[in-house]
Amino acid sequence: MSASPLLKVAGLGKSFGGVKAVDGIHFELKAGELLALIGPNGAGKSTTFNMVNGQLKADAGSIQLNGQELVGRKPRDIWRRGVSRTFQIAETFASLTVAENVQMALLSQDGLLFSIWRRAADHKRDEALSLLAQVGMRAQADRPCNVLAYGDVKRVELAIAMANSPKLLLMDEPTAGMAPKERNDLMALTKQLVIERGMAVLFTEHSMDVVFAYADRMIVLARGRLIAEGKPLEIRDHPKVQEVYFGSGKTFEKEMDKKSPETAKEVA
Ligand code: ADP
Ligand code: MG
């Protein structure tokens, strides 16, 4: 395996009106690495994600995937090159089965339209079942998505995001709205997929216990600028991070204690 990074972001910037949402950030991501992007609300995390996946065009800088420039490419082109993202199963598809939702994503990879899929319900079923097995959802393949438990829906969404065999998976707040047990299950599964597939993951997360438990490395944004980078324990003890994130005198540990005593213990 080559030592050069899978993703190389340099001088990346994006403004909205007068606001520099992302202000010249640099970071790299290697294959098989789980990188957490954290920062307070409005720090520029989602804007960064949306530039990497092509939904937003950068004003400045470069985003290279295996040395190839992504800035200026369409989202679909970027997806075909192996950059995927999780997104919520749309209401309209919730009545379809688990397997059908994954089959649609697989057909989309082949450039086929939903209307064609309609008449070919068996297309890609085996492939879909294999993806579902990888996320522990094979047994529920023929249930409609709208009867699943919330944590199981998230597993299906992960399977859908795997349809293009991504080199890089982007997850913007993947565990939002989940209970601590579900969060940990989802991140453990993500970590397992990272290891099995050698895939890289860039994710944002509000729950610091999840970040500290699962991230290999972290980068911290505040007001569009990258203020720190390092391993979770280095970041936890970083005074600048603690100050920008919580205001002076507060720490990750104290914030976690306030929120959820039992999950804070897991990390301590
Ligand atoms: P985060 O995901 O870290 O909470 P965002 O990337 O969503 O932050 O937002 C960063 C900044 O850019 C915020 O000040 C936000 O108000 C602004 N912003 C984000 N998207 C838009 C948009 N489409 N139009 C105008 N301002 C935006
Ligand atoms: Mg966001």
CSV table of C-alpha atoms and ligand atoms in Angstrom, one decimal:
chain,number,residue,atom,x,y,z
A,1,MET,CA,0.0,0.0,0.0
A,2,SER,CA,1.3,3.4,-0.9
A,3,ALA,CA,2.2,5.8,1.9
A,4,SER,CA,0.7,8.8,0.1
A,5,PRO,CA,-2.6,10.0,1.5
A,6,LEU,CA,-5.9,8.9,0.0
A,7,LEU,CA,-7.3,12.4,0.5
A,8,LYS,CA,-5.3,15.6,0.5
A,9,VAL,CA,-7.1,18.9,1.3
A,10,ALA,CA,-5.1,22.1,0.9
A,11,GLY,CA,-6.0,25.7,1.3
A,12,LEU,CA,-9.7,24.8,1.1
A,13,GLY,CA,-12.1,27.8,1.4
A,14,LYS,CA,-15.7,28.7,1.0
A,15,SER,CA,-17.5,32.0,1.8
A,16,PHE,CA,-21.2,32.7,2.0
A,17,GLY,CA,-21.7,36.4,1.5
A,18,GLY,CA,-19.2,37.9,3.8
A,19,VAL,CA,-18.9,34.9,6.0
A,20,LYS,CA,-15.8,32.7,5.6
A,21,ALA,CA,-17.5,29.4,6.4
A,22,VAL,CA,-14.3,27.5,5.7
A,23,ASP,CA,-11.1,29.5,5.7
A,24,GLY,CA,-8.1,27.8,4.1
A,25,ILE,CA,-8.0,24.5,5.8
A,26,HIS,CA,-5.4,21.7,5.3
A,27,PHE,CA,-5.7,18.0,6.2
A,28,GLU,CA,-5.0,14.5,4.9
A,29,LEU,CA,-6.6,11.2,5.3
A,30,LYS,CA,-5.1,7.8,4.7
A,31,ALA,CA,-6.8,4.6,3.6
A,32,GLY,CA,-8.1,2.6,6.6
A,33,GLU,CA,-8.3,5.7,8.8
A,34,LEU,CA,-11.2,7.0,10.8
A,35,LEU,CA,-10.9,10.8,11.0
A,36,ALA,CA,-13.3,12.8,13.2
A,37,LEU,CA,-14.0,16.5,12.2
A,38,ILE,CA,-15.3,18.3,15.3
A,39,GLY,CA,-16.1,21.9,16.2
A,40,PRO,CA,-18.9,24.0,17.6
A,41,ASN,CA,-22.0,24.7,15.6
A,42,GLY,CA,-21.3,26.8,12.6
A,43,ALA,CA,-17.6,25.9,12.5
A,44,GLY,CA,-17.8,24.8,8.9
A,45,LYS,CA,-17.9,21.0,9.2
A,46,SER,CA,-20.9,20.5,6.9
A,47,THR,CA,-19.5,23.0,4.4
A,48,THR,CA,-16.2,21.0,4.3
A,49,PHE,CA,-18.1,17.8,3.8
A,50,ASN,CA,-20.2,19.2,1.0
A,51,MET,CA,-17.1,20.5,-0.8
A,52,VAL,CA,-15.5,17.1,-0.6
A,53,ASN,CA,-18.6,15.4,-2.0
A,54,GLY,CA,-19.1,18.1,-4.7
A,55,GLN,CA,-22.4,19.5,-3.5
A,56,LEU,CA,-20.7,22.8,-2.9
A,57,LYS,CA,-17.9,24.2,-5.1
A,58,ALA,CA,-14.9,25.4,-3.2
A,59,ASP,CA,-13.9,29.1,-3.7
A,60,ALA,CA,-10.2,28.3,-3.0
A,61,GLY,CA,-7.9,25.4,-2.6
A,62,SER,CA,-7.7,21.8,-3.6
A,63,ILE,CA,-9.2,18.4,-2.7
A,64,GLN,CA,-7.2,15.5,-4.2
A,65,LEU,CA,-8.3,11.9,-4.1
A,66,ASN,CA,-5.3,9.7,-4.9
A,67,GLY,CA,-3.7,12.7,-6.6
A,68,GLN,CA,-6.7,13.6,-8.7
A,69,GLU,CA,-8.4,16.9,-8.3
A,70,LEU,CA,-12.0,16.8,-7.1
A,71,VAL,CA,-12.8,20.5,-7.0
A,72,GLY,CA,-14.9,21.4,-10.0
A,73,ARG,CA,-16.3,17.9,-10.5
A,74,LYS,CA,-20.0,17.0,-10.2
A,75,PRO,CA,-21.2,15.1,-7.1
A,76,ARG,CA,-22.0,12.1,-9.3
A,77,ASP,CA,-18.5,12.0,-10.8
A,78,ILE,CA,-17.0,12.3,-7.3
A,79,TRP,CA,-19.3,9.4,-6.1
A,80,ARG,CA,-18.2,7.2,-9.0
A,81,ARG,CA,-14.6,7.9,-8.1
A,82,GLY,CA,-15.2,6.3,-4.8
A,83,VAL,CA,-16.4,9.0,-2.4
A,84,SER,CA,-19.6,8.1,-0.8
A,85,ARG,CA,-21.7,9.6,2.0
A,86,THR,CA,-24.5,8.4,4.2
A,87,PHE,CA,-27.8,10.2,4.0
A,88,GLN,CA,-31.2,9.5,5.4
A,89,ILE,CA,-33.6,7.1,3.6
A,90,ALA,CA,-36.1,9.4,2.0
A,91,GLU,CA,-39.7,9.2,3.1
A,92,THR,CA,-40.8,8.0,-0.4
A,93,PHE,CA,-38.5,5.0,-0.1
A,94,ALA,CA,-39.4,4.1,3.4
A,95,SER,CA,-42.2,1.8,2.3
A,96,LEU,CA,-39.8,-0.2,0.1
A,97,THR,CA,-38.0,-3.2,1.7
A,98,VAL,CA,-34.5,-3.1,3.2
A,99,ALA,CA,-33.2,-5.1,0.2
A,100,GLU,CA,-35.0,-2.9,-2.4
A,101,ASN,CA,-33.4,0.2,-0.9
A,102,VAL,CA,-29.9,-1.2,-1.3
A,103,GLN,CA,-30.7,-2.6,-4.8
A,104,MET,CA,-31.7,0.9,-5.9
A,105,ALA,CA,-28.4,2.3,-4.7
A,106,LEU,CA,-26.5,-0.5,-6.6
A,107,LEU,CA,-28.5,0.2,-9.8
A,108,SER,CA,-27.7,3.8,-9.4
A,109,GLN,CA,-24.1,2.9,-9.4
A,110,ASP,CA,-24.6,1.3,-12.8
A,111,GLY,CA,-26.4,4.4,-14.1
A,112,LEU,CA,-29.8,2.7,-14.3
A,113,LEU,CA,-32.9,4.6,-13.6
A,114,PHE,CA,-35.5,4.0,-10.9
A,115,SER,CA,-38.2,3.5,-13.6
A,116,ILE,CA,-36.2,0.6,-15.0
A,117,TRP,CA,-35.6,-0.9,-11.6
A,118,ARG,CA,-39.4,-1.0,-11.1
A,119,ARG,CA,-39.7,-3.8,-13.7
A,120,ALA,CA,-36.7,-5.6,-12.6
A,121,ALA,CA,-37.1,-6.2,-8.9
A,122,ASP,CA,-34.6,-9.0,-8.8
A,123,HIS,CA,-31.7,-6.9,-10.2
A,124,LYS,CA,-28.7,-6.8,-7.9
A,125,ARG,CA,-30.6,-8.7,-5.1
A,126,ASP,CA,-27.6,-11.0,-4.3
A,127,GLU,CA,-25.3,-8.0,-4.2
A,128,ALA,CA,-27.7,-6.2,-1.9
A,129,LEU,CA,-28.0,-9.2,0.4
A,130,SER,CA,-24.3,-9.4,0.6
A,131,LEU,CA,-24.0,-5.7,1.6
A,132,LEU,CA,-26.8,-6.2,4.1
A,133,ALA,CA,-25.0,-9.2,5.6
A,134,GLN,CA,-22.0,-7.0,6.2
A,135,VAL,CA,-24.1,-4.6,8.3
A,136,GLY,CA,-26.0,-7.3,10.1
A,137,MET,CA,-29.3,-6.7,8.3
A,138,ARG,CA,-29.5,-9.8,6.1
A,139,ALA,CA,-32.3,-11.3,8.2
A,140,GLN,CA,-34.4,-8.2,7.8
A,141,ALA,CA,-33.9,-7.8,4.1
A,142,ASP,CA,-37.6,-8.2,3.1
A,143,ARG,CA,-39.1,-6.0,5.8
A,144,PRO,CA,-40.2,-2.5,4.8
A,145,CYS,CA,-37.8,0.2,6.0
A,146,ASN,CA,-40.5,2.0,7.8
A,147,VAL,CA,-41.0,-0.8,10.4
A,148,LEU,CA,-37.4,-0.9,11.4
A,149,ALA,CA,-35.9,0.2,14.7
A,150,TYR,CA,-34.0,3.5,14.4
A,151,GLY,CA,-30.6,1.9,14.8
A,152,ASP,CA,-31.4,-0.7,12.1
A,153,VAL,CA,-32.4,2.1,9.7
A,154,LYS,CA,-28.9,3.6,10.2
A,155,ARG,CA,-27.4,0.2,9.4
A,156,VAL,CA,-29.3,0.1,6.1
A,157,GLU,CA,-28.2,3.6,5.3
A,158,LEU,CA,-24.6,2.5,5.8
A,159,ALA,CA,-25.2,-0.4,3.4
A,160,ILE,CA,-26.6,2.0,0.9
A,161,ALA,CA,-23.5,4.2,1.2
A,162,MET,CA,-21.4,1.1,0.5
A,163,ALA,CA,-23.0,0.5,-2.9
A,164,ASN,CA,-20.2,2.1,-4.8
A,165,SER,CA,-17.5,0.3,-2.8
A,166,PRO,CA,-16.2,3.6,-1.5
A,167,LYS,CA,-12.6,4.4,-0.9
A,168,LEU,CA,-13.8,7.3,1.3
A,169,LEU,CA,-17.0,7.5,3.3
A,170,LEU,CA,-18.3,10.8,4.6
A,171,MET,CA,-20.6,10.7,7.6
A,172,ASP,CA,-22.1,14.0,8.8
A,173,GLU,CA,-23.4,13.5,12.3
A,174,PRO,CA,-24.2,9.8,11.7
A,175,THR,CA,-25.4,9.2,15.3
A,176,ALA,CA,-27.6,12.2,15.7
A,177,GLY,CA,-30.8,11.3,17.6
A,178,MET,CA,-29.4,7.9,18.7
A,179,ALA,CA,-29.3,6.5,22.2
A,180,PRO,CA,-25.7,5.8,23.5
A,181,LYS,CA,-26.0,2.0,22.9
A,182,GLU,CA,-27.1,2.5,19.3
A,183,ARG,CA,-24.4,5.1,18.7
A,184,ASN,CA,-21.7,2.7,19.9
A,185,ASP,CA,-23.1,-0.1,17.8
A,186,LEU,CA,-23.1,2.0,14.7
A,187,MET,CA,-19.6,3.3,15.2
A,188,ALA,CA,-18.3,-0.2,16.0
A,189,LEU,CA,-19.8,-1.4,12.8
A,190,THR,CA,-18.3,1.5,10.9
A,191,LYS,CA,-14.9,0.7,12.4
A,192,GLN,CA,-15.2,-2.9,11.4
A,193,LEU,CA,-16.0,-1.9,7.8
A,194,VAL,CA,-13.0,0.4,7.8
A,195,ILE,CA,-10.8,-2.4,8.9
A,196,GLU,CA,-12.3,-5.0,6.5
A,197,ARG,CA,-12.4,-2.8,3.5
A,198,GLY,CA,-9.4,-0.6,4.1
A,199,MET,CA,-11.9,2.3,3.6
A,200,ALA,CA,-11.3,5.8,5.0
A,201,VAL,CA,-14.0,7.6,6.9
A,202,LEU,CA,-14.4,11.3,7.7
A,203,PHE,CA,-17.1,11.9,10.2
A,204,THR,CA,-18.5,14.7,12.3
A,205,GLU,CA,-20.0,13.9,15.7
A,206,HIS,CA,-21.4,15.8,18.6
A,207,SER,CA,-21.0,13.0,21.1
A,208,MET,CA,-17.4,13.3,22.5
A,209,ASP,CA,-17.5,9.8,24.0
A,210,VAL,CA,-18.1,8.4,20.5
A,211,VAL,CA,-15.3,10.5,19.0
A,212,PHE,CA,-12.8,9.5,21.7
A,213,ALA,CA,-13.7,5.9,21.5
A,214,TYR,CA,-13.6,5.4,17.7
A,215,ALA,CA,-11.6,8.1,15.9
A,216,ASP,CA,-8.0,7.3,15.0
A,217,ARG,CA,-7.3,11.0,14.6
A,218,MET,CA,-9.2,14.2,15.0
A,219,ILE,CA,-9.2,17.7,13.4
A,220,VAL,CA,-10.9,20.6,15.0
A,221,LEU,CA,-12.5,23.5,13.3
A,222,ALA,CA,-13.6,26.8,14.8
A,223,ARG,CA,-15.1,29.6,12.7
A,224,GLY,CA,-13.9,28.0,9.5
A,225,ARG,CA,-10.3,27.6,10.7
A,226,LEU,CA,-8.4,24.4,11.6
A,227,ILE,CA,-7.2,25.0,15.1
A,228,ALA,CA,-5.9,21.6,16.1
A,229,GLU,CA,-5.1,18.1,14.8
A,230,GLY,CA,-4.0,15.0,16.6
A,231,LYS,CA,-4.9,11.8,18.3
A,232,PRO,CA,-8.1,11.9,20.5
A,233,LEU,CA,-6.1,12.1,23.8
A,234,GLU,CA,-3.9,14.9,22.4
A,235,ILE,CA,-7.0,16.8,21.4
A,236,ARG,CA,-8.7,16.3,24.7
A,237,ASP,CA,-5.8,17.9,26.5
A,238,HIS,CA,-5.4,20.7,24.0
A,239,PRO,CA,-6.0,24.1,25.8
A,240,LYS,CA,-6.9,25.9,22.6
A,241,VAL,CA,-9.5,23.3,21.7
A,242,GLN,CA,-11.1,23.3,25.1
A,243,GLU,CA,-11.3,27.0,25.1
A,244,VAL,CA,-12.7,27.4,21.7
A,245,TYR,CA,-15.1,24.5,22.1
A,246,PHE,CA,-16.5,25.2,25.5
A,247,GLY,CA,-15.2,28.6,26.7
A,248,SER,CA,-12.5,28.9,29.3
A,249,GLY,CA,-12.5,26.7,32.3
A,250,LYS,CA,-14.5,23.9,30.7
A,251,THR,CA,-13.2,20.5,29.5
A,252,PHE,CA,-14.5,17.6,27.5
A,253,GLU,CA,-14.6,15.5,30.6
A,254,LYS,CA,-16.7,18.0,32.5
A,255,GLU,CA,-19.1,18.5,29.6
A,256,MET,CA,-19.5,14.7,29.3
A,257,ASP,CA,-20.1,14.3,33.0
A,258,LYS,CA,-22.9,16.8,32.7
A,259,LYS,CA,-24.6,15.2,29.7
A,260,SER,CA,-24.4,11.5,30.5
A,261,PRO,CA,-22.7,9.9,33.5
A,262,GLU,CA,-22.8,6.4,32.2
A,263,THR,CA,-21.3,7.1,28.8
A,264,ALA,CA,-18.7,9.4,30.2
A,265,LYS,CA,-17.4,6.5,32.3
A,266,GLU,CA,-16.8,4.4,29.2
A,267,VAL,CA,-14.2,6.8,28.1
A,268,ALA,CA,-12.6,7.7,31.4
B,1,ADP,P1,-21.3,23.2,11.0
B,1,ADP,O1,-21.7,22.0,10.1
B,1,ADP,O2,-19.9,23.1,11.5
B,1,ADP,O3,-22.3,23.4,12.0
B,1,ADP,P2,-21.7,24.8,8.6
B,1,ADP,O4,-20.7,24.3,7.6
B,1,ADP,O5,-23.1,24.3,8.4
B,1,ADP,O6,-21.2,24.5,10.1
B,1,ADP,O7,-21.8,26.4,8.6
B,1,ADP,C1,-20.6,27.2,8.6
B,1,ADP,C2,-21.0,28.6,8.4
B,1,ADP,O8,-21.5,28.9,7.1
B,1,ADP,C3,-22.1,29.1,9.4
B,1,ADP,O9,-21.9,30.4,9.7
B,1,ADP,C4,-23.4,29.0,8.5
B,1,ADP,O10,-24.4,29.9,8.9
B,1,ADP,C5,-22.8,29.3,7.1
B,1,ADP,N1,-23.5,28.7,6.0
B,1,ADP,C6,-23.5,27.3,5.8
B,1,ADP,N2,-24.2,27.0,4.7
B,1,ADP,C7,-24.7,28.2,4.2
B,1,ADP,C8,-25.5,28.6,3.1
B,1,ADP,N3,-25.9,27.7,2.2
B,1,ADP,N4,-25.7,29.9,2.9
B,1,ADP,C9,-25.3,30.8,3.8
B,1,ADP,N5,-24.5,30.5,4.8
B,1,ADP,C10,-24.2,29.2,5.1
B,2,MG,MG,-23.2,20.6,10.2
